Amino acid sequence: MKILYAFQGTGNGHASRALEIIPHLQRRGDVDVLVSGSQYEIGLPFDIKYKLHGLGFVFGKKGGIDLVNTLNSLNLKKVYQEIKTLPVKEYDLVINDFEPISAWACLFRNVPIISLSNQNALLNEKNSAYQKFRLERLIIKYYAPAKNKFGFHFKTHSSSTFLPIIRKEIRYRNTTNKGHYTVYLPSYSDEKIVKTLSSIKDIKWQVFSKKSKEHQFFHNITILPINDDAFIRSIASSKGVICGAGFATPTEALYLRKKLLVIPMKNQYEQQCNAITLKEMGVTVVKKLSKKQLPKIEKWINSNKIVEVHYPDVTEDMLDAIILPYYNKTILPEITIE
């Protein structure tokens, strides 16, 4: 088969999933890779054939999306041209991880497409708390449209939802406890994080920042430029993790059996829904990063509660199950009955 694997490049979650999925696909066909957006820090050990502008968002400094810069970066003319010129007709199958250009190109040209993403799980879940975000659900539904959708989530409730894919760098990582706490909150400014967390004394904070280009030190807080290897080492040797309510980082922290506190981005459907599920699982959820929330953060620090999860490696079996109907008949073995 000739397969196009397309993923969203806003954040690291989709890129980390690509690390595990693409090698399996390469053993089953000729695979080209497409990424739209460039806000990921994970190194990818394969060629990217299509690097597109796409439709992404810009992290803000106060716990949400920077709407002004997001709108300024929006180029609908370029998006239209990318959809129009993307040669999806060359492929037997497109596998899409919340990537809008290839999804719309397939829709307009009637090309087979399978959608795999955390967002799909949120649309399929029957949790009534998810339903209140009506406009956000509508945007997610049509952002990267596809007829055949499969989701990933922290826990499963349907046959079309799978448990998280854990990349090898995390799955086989040895863990320790060096006493520090790892922090990754890209929607907050470094100044806001330092101002809030410095109020909690005698705690070593390792804060990873998309905005800083060099190491900075503020008493008990270290600001580090985001680097995937350093980030993994920090989480694996931490006492606990504070992060947004995205999918990849909370999943990896849970898998490594680290104490977890999440702060969902404001007005971001995926993170608000993820926070609901994580809270149901026993993870501490804080509405926003502020000094009013310090008592709750300190209570979490003084707790030793670890949320247990079981995420087996079933990536290959999962891919085989969903891709089999799309295999070219010419590559399937012929059975002759005499």
Coordinates of C-alpha atoms in Angstrom, one line a residue:
M1 CA 0.0 0.0 0.0
K2 CA 0.9 3.6 -0.4
I3 CA 0.0 5.4 2.8
L4 CA 0.1 9.0 3.9
Y5 CA 0.4 9.6 7.6
A6 CA -0.6 13.1 8.6
F7 CA -0.4 14.6 12.1
Q8 CA -0.9 18.0 13.8
G9 CA 2.3 19.7 14.8
T10 CA 0.8 21.9 17.6
G11 CA 2.3 20.5 20.7
N12 CA 4.2 17.2 21.3
G13 CA 1.4 14.7 21.7
H14 CA 0.7 14.0 18.1
A15 CA 4.4 13.8 17.3
S16 CA 5.1 11.3 20.1
R17 CA 2.3 9.1 18.8
A18 CA 3.8 9.3 15.3
L19 CA 7.1 7.9 16.7
E20 CA 5.4 4.7 17.5
I21 CA 2.8 4.4 14.7
I22 CA 5.0 5.2 11.6
P23 CA 7.5 2.3 12.0
H24 CA 4.7 -0.2 12.1
L25 CA 3.2 1.3 9.0
Q26 CA 6.5 1.3 7.2
R27 CA 6.6 -2.5 7.6
R28 CA 3.2 -2.7 5.9
G29 CA 3.6 -0.3 3.0
D30 CA 5.2 2.8 1.4
V31 CA 4.7 5.6 3.9
D32 CA 5.0 9.4 3.3
V33 CA 4.7 11.7 6.3
L34 CA 2.9 15.1 6.5
V35 CA 2.9 17.5 9.4
S36 CA 1.1 20.9 9.7
G37 CA 2.4 23.4 12.3
S38 CA 5.8 23.4 13.9
Q39 CA 5.2 23.7 17.7
Y40 CA 6.7 20.4 18.7
E41 CA 10.1 19.7 20.2
I42 CA 10.3 15.9 19.7
G43 CA 12.9 14.8 17.2
L44 CA 11.5 12.6 14.4
P45 CA 13.8 9.9 12.9
F46 CA 12.1 9.8 9.5
D47 CA 11.7 12.1 6.6
I48 CA 8.8 14.5 6.4
K49 CA 7.6 14.9 2.8
Y50 CA 5.0 17.6 3.4
K51 CA 5.6 20.5 5.9
L52 CA 2.4 22.6 5.9
H53 CA 1.3 25.8 7.6
G54 CA -2.1 24.3 8.5
L55 CA -4.5 25.5 11.2
G56 CA -2.9 25.7 14.6
F57 CA -3.0 27.9 17.7
V58 CA -0.5 30.0 19.7
F59 CA -0.1 29.4 23.4
G60 CA -0.9 32.4 25.6
K61 CA 0.7 33.7 28.8
K62 CA -2.4 33.6 31.1
G63 CA -3.5 30.0 30.9
G64 CA -5.2 29.9 27.6
I65 CA -4.8 30.4 23.8
D66 CA -3.4 33.7 22.5
L67 CA -6.3 34.6 20.3
V68 CA -4.6 37.7 18.7
N69 CA -1.5 35.9 17.6
T70 CA -3.5 32.8 16.6
L71 CA -5.7 35.0 14.3
N72 CA -2.6 36.8 13.0
S73 CA -1.1 33.5 12.1
L74 CA -4.2 32.3 10.4
N75 CA -3.9 32.4 6.6
L76 CA -7.0 31.0 5.0
K77 CA -5.8 31.6 1.5
K78 CA -2.7 29.4 2.2
V79 CA -4.9 26.8 3.9
Y80 CA -7.1 26.7 0.8
Q81 CA -4.1 26.3 -1.5
E82 CA -2.6 23.5 0.7
I83 CA -5.9 21.6 0.6
K84 CA -6.3 22.1 -3.2
T85 CA -2.7 21.1 -4.1
L86 CA -2.1 18.2 -1.7
P87 CA -1.9 15.1 -3.9
V88 CA -4.0 12.7 -1.7
K89 CA -5.2 10.9 -4.8
E90 CA -1.7 9.3 -5.0
Y91 CA -2.4 7.3 -1.9
D92 CA -4.4 4.1 -1.2
L93 CA -5.0 5.3 2.4
V94 CA -4.5 8.4 4.5
I95 CA -4.1 8.0 8.3
N96 CA -4.8 11.3 10.0
D97 CA -4.0 12.4 13.6
F98 CA -6.1 15.6 13.9
E99 CA -4.5 17.2 10.9
P100 CA -6.9 19.4 8.9
I101 CA -5.3 19.9 5.5
S102 CA -5.2 16.2 4.5
A103 CA -8.6 15.6 6.1
W104 CA -10.4 18.2 4.0
A105 CA -8.4 17.2 0.9
C106 CA -9.6 13.6 1.3
L107 CA -13.2 14.7 1.9
F108 CA -13.2 16.8 -1.3
R109 CA -11.6 14.0 -3.4
N110 CA -13.2 11.0 -1.9
V111 CA -10.0 9.4 -0.7
P112 CA -10.1 6.7 2.0
I113 CA -9.1 8.2 5.4
I114 CA -8.8 6.8 8.9
S115 CA -8.7 9.3 11.8
L116 CA -6.8 8.5 15.0
S117 CA -6.7 11.0 17.8
N118 CA -7.5 11.8 21.4
Q119 CA -10.1 14.3 20.1
N120 CA -12.1 11.5 18.5
A121 CA -12.5 9.8 21.9
L122 CA -13.9 13.0 23.4
L123 CA -16.5 13.2 20.6
N124 CA -17.5 9.6 21.1
E125 CA -17.6 9.6 24.9
K126 CA -21.1 9.7 26.4
N127 CA -20.0 11.6 29.5
S128 CA -22.7 14.3 30.0
A129 CA -20.1 16.7 31.2
Y130 CA -18.5 16.7 27.8
Q131 CA -21.7 17.7 26.1
K132 CA -21.9 21.2 27.6
F133 CA -19.1 22.5 25.4
R134 CA -21.4 22.6 22.3
L135 CA -19.6 25.1 20.1
E136 CA -16.2 23.6 21.0
R137 CA -17.5 20.1 20.1
L138 CA -18.7 21.4 16.8
I139 CA -15.3 22.9 16.0
I140 CA -13.4 19.7 16.9
K141 CA -15.9 17.6 14.9
Y142 CA -15.2 19.5 11.7
Y143 CA -11.6 20.6 12.2
A144 CA -10.3 17.4 10.6
P145 CA -13.4 15.6 9.3
A146 CA -13.3 11.8 8.6
K147 CA -15.9 9.1 8.3
N148 CA -13.9 6.4 10.1
K149 CA -12.8 7.7 13.5
F150 CA -10.9 6.0 16.3
G151 CA -9.9 7.6 19.6
F152 CA -7.3 7.4 22.3
H153 CA -8.2 8.2 25.9
F154 CA -7.0 7.6 29.5
K155 CA -9.6 4.9 29.8
T156 CA -11.9 3.3 27.3
H157 CA -15.7 3.1 27.1
S158 CA -16.2 1.9 23.5
S159 CA -14.8 -0.5 20.9
S160 CA -13.6 2.5 18.9
T161 CA -11.5 4.0 21.7
F162 CA -8.1 2.7 22.6
L163 CA -5.8 3.2 25.5
P164 CA -2.8 5.6 25.1
I165 CA 0.2 4.7 22.9
I166 CA 3.3 5.0 25.0
R167 CA 6.5 5.8 23.2
K168 CA 9.5 3.6 23.9
E169 CA 11.5 6.4 25.5
I170 CA 8.9 6.4 28.3
R171 CA 7.8 2.7 28.3
Y172 CA 11.3 1.4 29.0
R173 CA 12.6 4.3 31.1
N174 CA 13.8 3.5 34.6
T175 CA 12.4 5.8 37.2
T176 CA 13.8 7.4 40.4
N177 CA 12.8 10.0 42.9
K178 CA 15.3 12.9 43.2
G179 CA 12.8 15.0 45.1
H180 CA 12.1 17.7 42.5
Y181 CA 8.8 18.5 40.7
T182 CA 8.6 18.8 36.9
V183 CA 6.4 21.6 35.6
Y184 CA 5.2 22.1 32.0
L185 CA 2.6 24.8 31.5
P186 CA 3.2 26.3 28.1
S187 CA 0.0 28.5 28.2
Y188 CA 1.4 30.5 31.2
S189 CA 4.3 32.9 31.1
D190 CA 7.5 32.0 33.0
E191 CA 7.0 35.1 35.2
K192 CA 3.5 33.9 36.2
I193 CA 4.8 30.4 37.1
V194 CA 7.8 31.7 39.0
K195 CA 5.6 34.3 40.9
T196 CA 3.1 31.6 42.0
L197 CA 5.3 28.5 42.7
S198 CA 8.1 30.5 44.5
S199 CA 5.6 31.0 47.3
I200 CA 5.9 27.3 48.1
K201 CA 9.3 27.1 49.9
D202 CA 11.6 24.1 50.2
I203 CA 10.4 22.6 47.0
K204 CA 12.7 22.2 44.0
W205 CA 10.8 23.1 40.8
Q206 CA 12.1 22.2 37.3
V207 CA 10.0 24.4 34.9
F208 CA 10.2 23.6 31.2
S209 CA 9.5 26.6 29.0
K210 CA 8.7 27.2 25.3
K211 CA 9.5 30.8 25.8
S212 CA 13.0 30.6 27.4
K213 CA 16.2 30.0 25.3
E214 CA 18.5 29.5 28.3
H215 CA 18.6 28.2 31.8
Q216 CA 17.4 30.6 34.5
F217 CA 17.5 30.3 38.2
F218 CA 15.2 31.8 40.8
H219 CA 15.9 30.6 44.3
N220 CA 14.2 27.1 44.3
I221 CA 13.0 27.3 40.7
T222 CA 15.0 26.4 37.6
I223 CA 13.7 27.4 34.1
L224 CA 14.8 25.1 31.3
P225 CA 14.3 25.5 27.6
I226 CA 12.0 22.7 26.4
N227 CA 14.1 19.8 25.3
D228 CA 12.6 16.3 24.9
D229 CA 15.5 14.3 26.3
A230 CA 15.9 16.6 29.3
F231 CA 12.2 16.7 29.8
I232 CA 12.0 12.9 29.9
R233 CA 14.9 12.7 32.4
S234 CA 13.3 15.3 34.6
I235 CA 9.9 13.5 34.7
A236 CA 11.4 10.1 35.2
S237 CA 13.4 11.3 38.2
S238 CA 10.7 13.6 39.7
K239 CA 8.6 13.3 42.8
G240 CA 5.6 14.6 40.9
V241 CA 4.4 16.5 37.7
I242 CA 2.4 19.6 37.2
C243 CA 1.2 20.1 33.6
G244 CA -1.7 21.1 31.4
A245 CA -4.6 18.7 30.8
G246 CA -3.4 17.7 27.3
F247 CA -2.9 14.0 26.5
A248 CA 0.7 13.0 26.1
T249 CA 2.3 14.5 29.2
P250 CA -0.4 13.4 31.7
T251 CA -0.4 9.9 30.1
E252 CA 3.4 9.6 30.4
A253 CA 3.4 10.8 34.0
L254 CA 0.7 8.3 34.9
Y255 CA 2.6 5.5 33.1
L256 CA 5.8 6.3 35.1
R257 CA 3.8 6.2 38.3
K258 CA 4.3 9.9 39.1
K259 CA 2.1 12.0 41.3
L260 CA 0.1 14.2 38.9
L261 CA -1.6 17.6 39.1
V262 CA -3.1 19.1 36.0
I263 CA -4.2 22.6 35.1
P264 CA -6.4 22.6 32.0
M265 CA -6.1 25.5 29.5
K266 CA -9.0 28.0 29.6
N267 CA -11.6 27.6 26.8
Q268 CA -9.8 24.6 25.3
Y269 CA -12.3 21.8 24.7
E270 CA -9.8 18.9 24.7
Q271 CA -8.1 19.9 28.0
Q272 CA -11.4 20.7 29.8
C273 CA -12.7 17.2 28.8
N274 CA -9.5 15.5 29.7
A275 CA -9.5 17.2 33.1
I276 CA -13.0 15.8 33.8
T277 CA -11.8 12.2 33.1
L278 CA -8.5 12.6 35.0
K279 CA -10.4 13.9 38.0
E280 CA -12.7 10.9 37.9
M281 CA -9.6 8.7 37.9
G282 CA -8.3 10.4 41.1
V283 CA -5.8 13.0 39.6
T284 CA -5.8 16.4 41.3
V285 CA -7.2 19.1 39.0
V286 CA -6.6 22.8 39.7
K287 CA -8.8 25.3 37.7
K288 CA -5.9 27.8 37.1
L289 CA -2.5 28.7 38.3
S290 CA -2.9 31.4 40.9
K291 CA -2.0 32.1 44.5
K292 CA -5.6 31.3 45.5
Q293 CA -5.0 27.8 44.4
L294 CA -1.8 27.4 46.5
P295 CA -3.5 25.6 49.4
K296 CA -4.7 22.9 46.9
I297 CA -1.3 22.6 45.4
E298 CA 0.3 22.3 48.8
K299 CA -2.2 19.6 49.8
W300 CA -1.2 17.7 46.6
I301 CA 2.5 18.1 47.4
N302 CA 1.9 16.6 50.9
S303 CA 0.0 13.7 49.5
N304 CA 1.5 10.4 48.4
K305 CA -1.4 9.3 46.2
I306 CA -0.4 7.6 42.9
V307 CA -3.1 6.9 40.3
E308 CA -2.5 3.4 39.0
V309 CA -2.9 2.7 35.2
H310 CA -2.3 -0.2 32.9
Y311 CA -1.3 0.7 29.4
P312 CA 0.0 -2.4 27.5
D313 CA 1.7 -2.1 24.2
V314 CA -0.9 -3.1 21.6
T315 CA 0.0 -0.6 18.9
E316 CA 0.7 -3.2 16.2
D317 CA -2.4 -5.2 16.8
M318 CA -4.5 -2.1 16.9
L319 CA -3.1 -0.8 13.5
D320 CA -3.6 -4.2 11.9
A321 CA -7.2 -4.4 13.0
I322 CA -8.2 -1.0 11.6
I323 CA -6.1 -1.0 8.4
L324 CA -6.8 -4.6 7.2
P325 CA -10.0 -3.6 5.3
Y326 CA -8.0 -1.1 3.2
Y327 CA -5.1 -3.4 2.1
N328 CA -4.7 -3.7 -1.6
K329 CA -6.0 -7.1 -2.8
T330 CA -2.8 -7.6 -4.8
I331 CA -0.7 -7.8 -1.7
L332 CA -2.9 -10.3 0.2
P333 CA -2.0 -13.9 -0.1
E334 CA -4.1 -16.0 -2.6
I335 CA -5.5 -19.2 -1.3
T336 CA -6.0 -21.9 -3.9
I337 CA -8.4 -24.8 -3.1
E338 CA -7.8 -27.9 -5.1

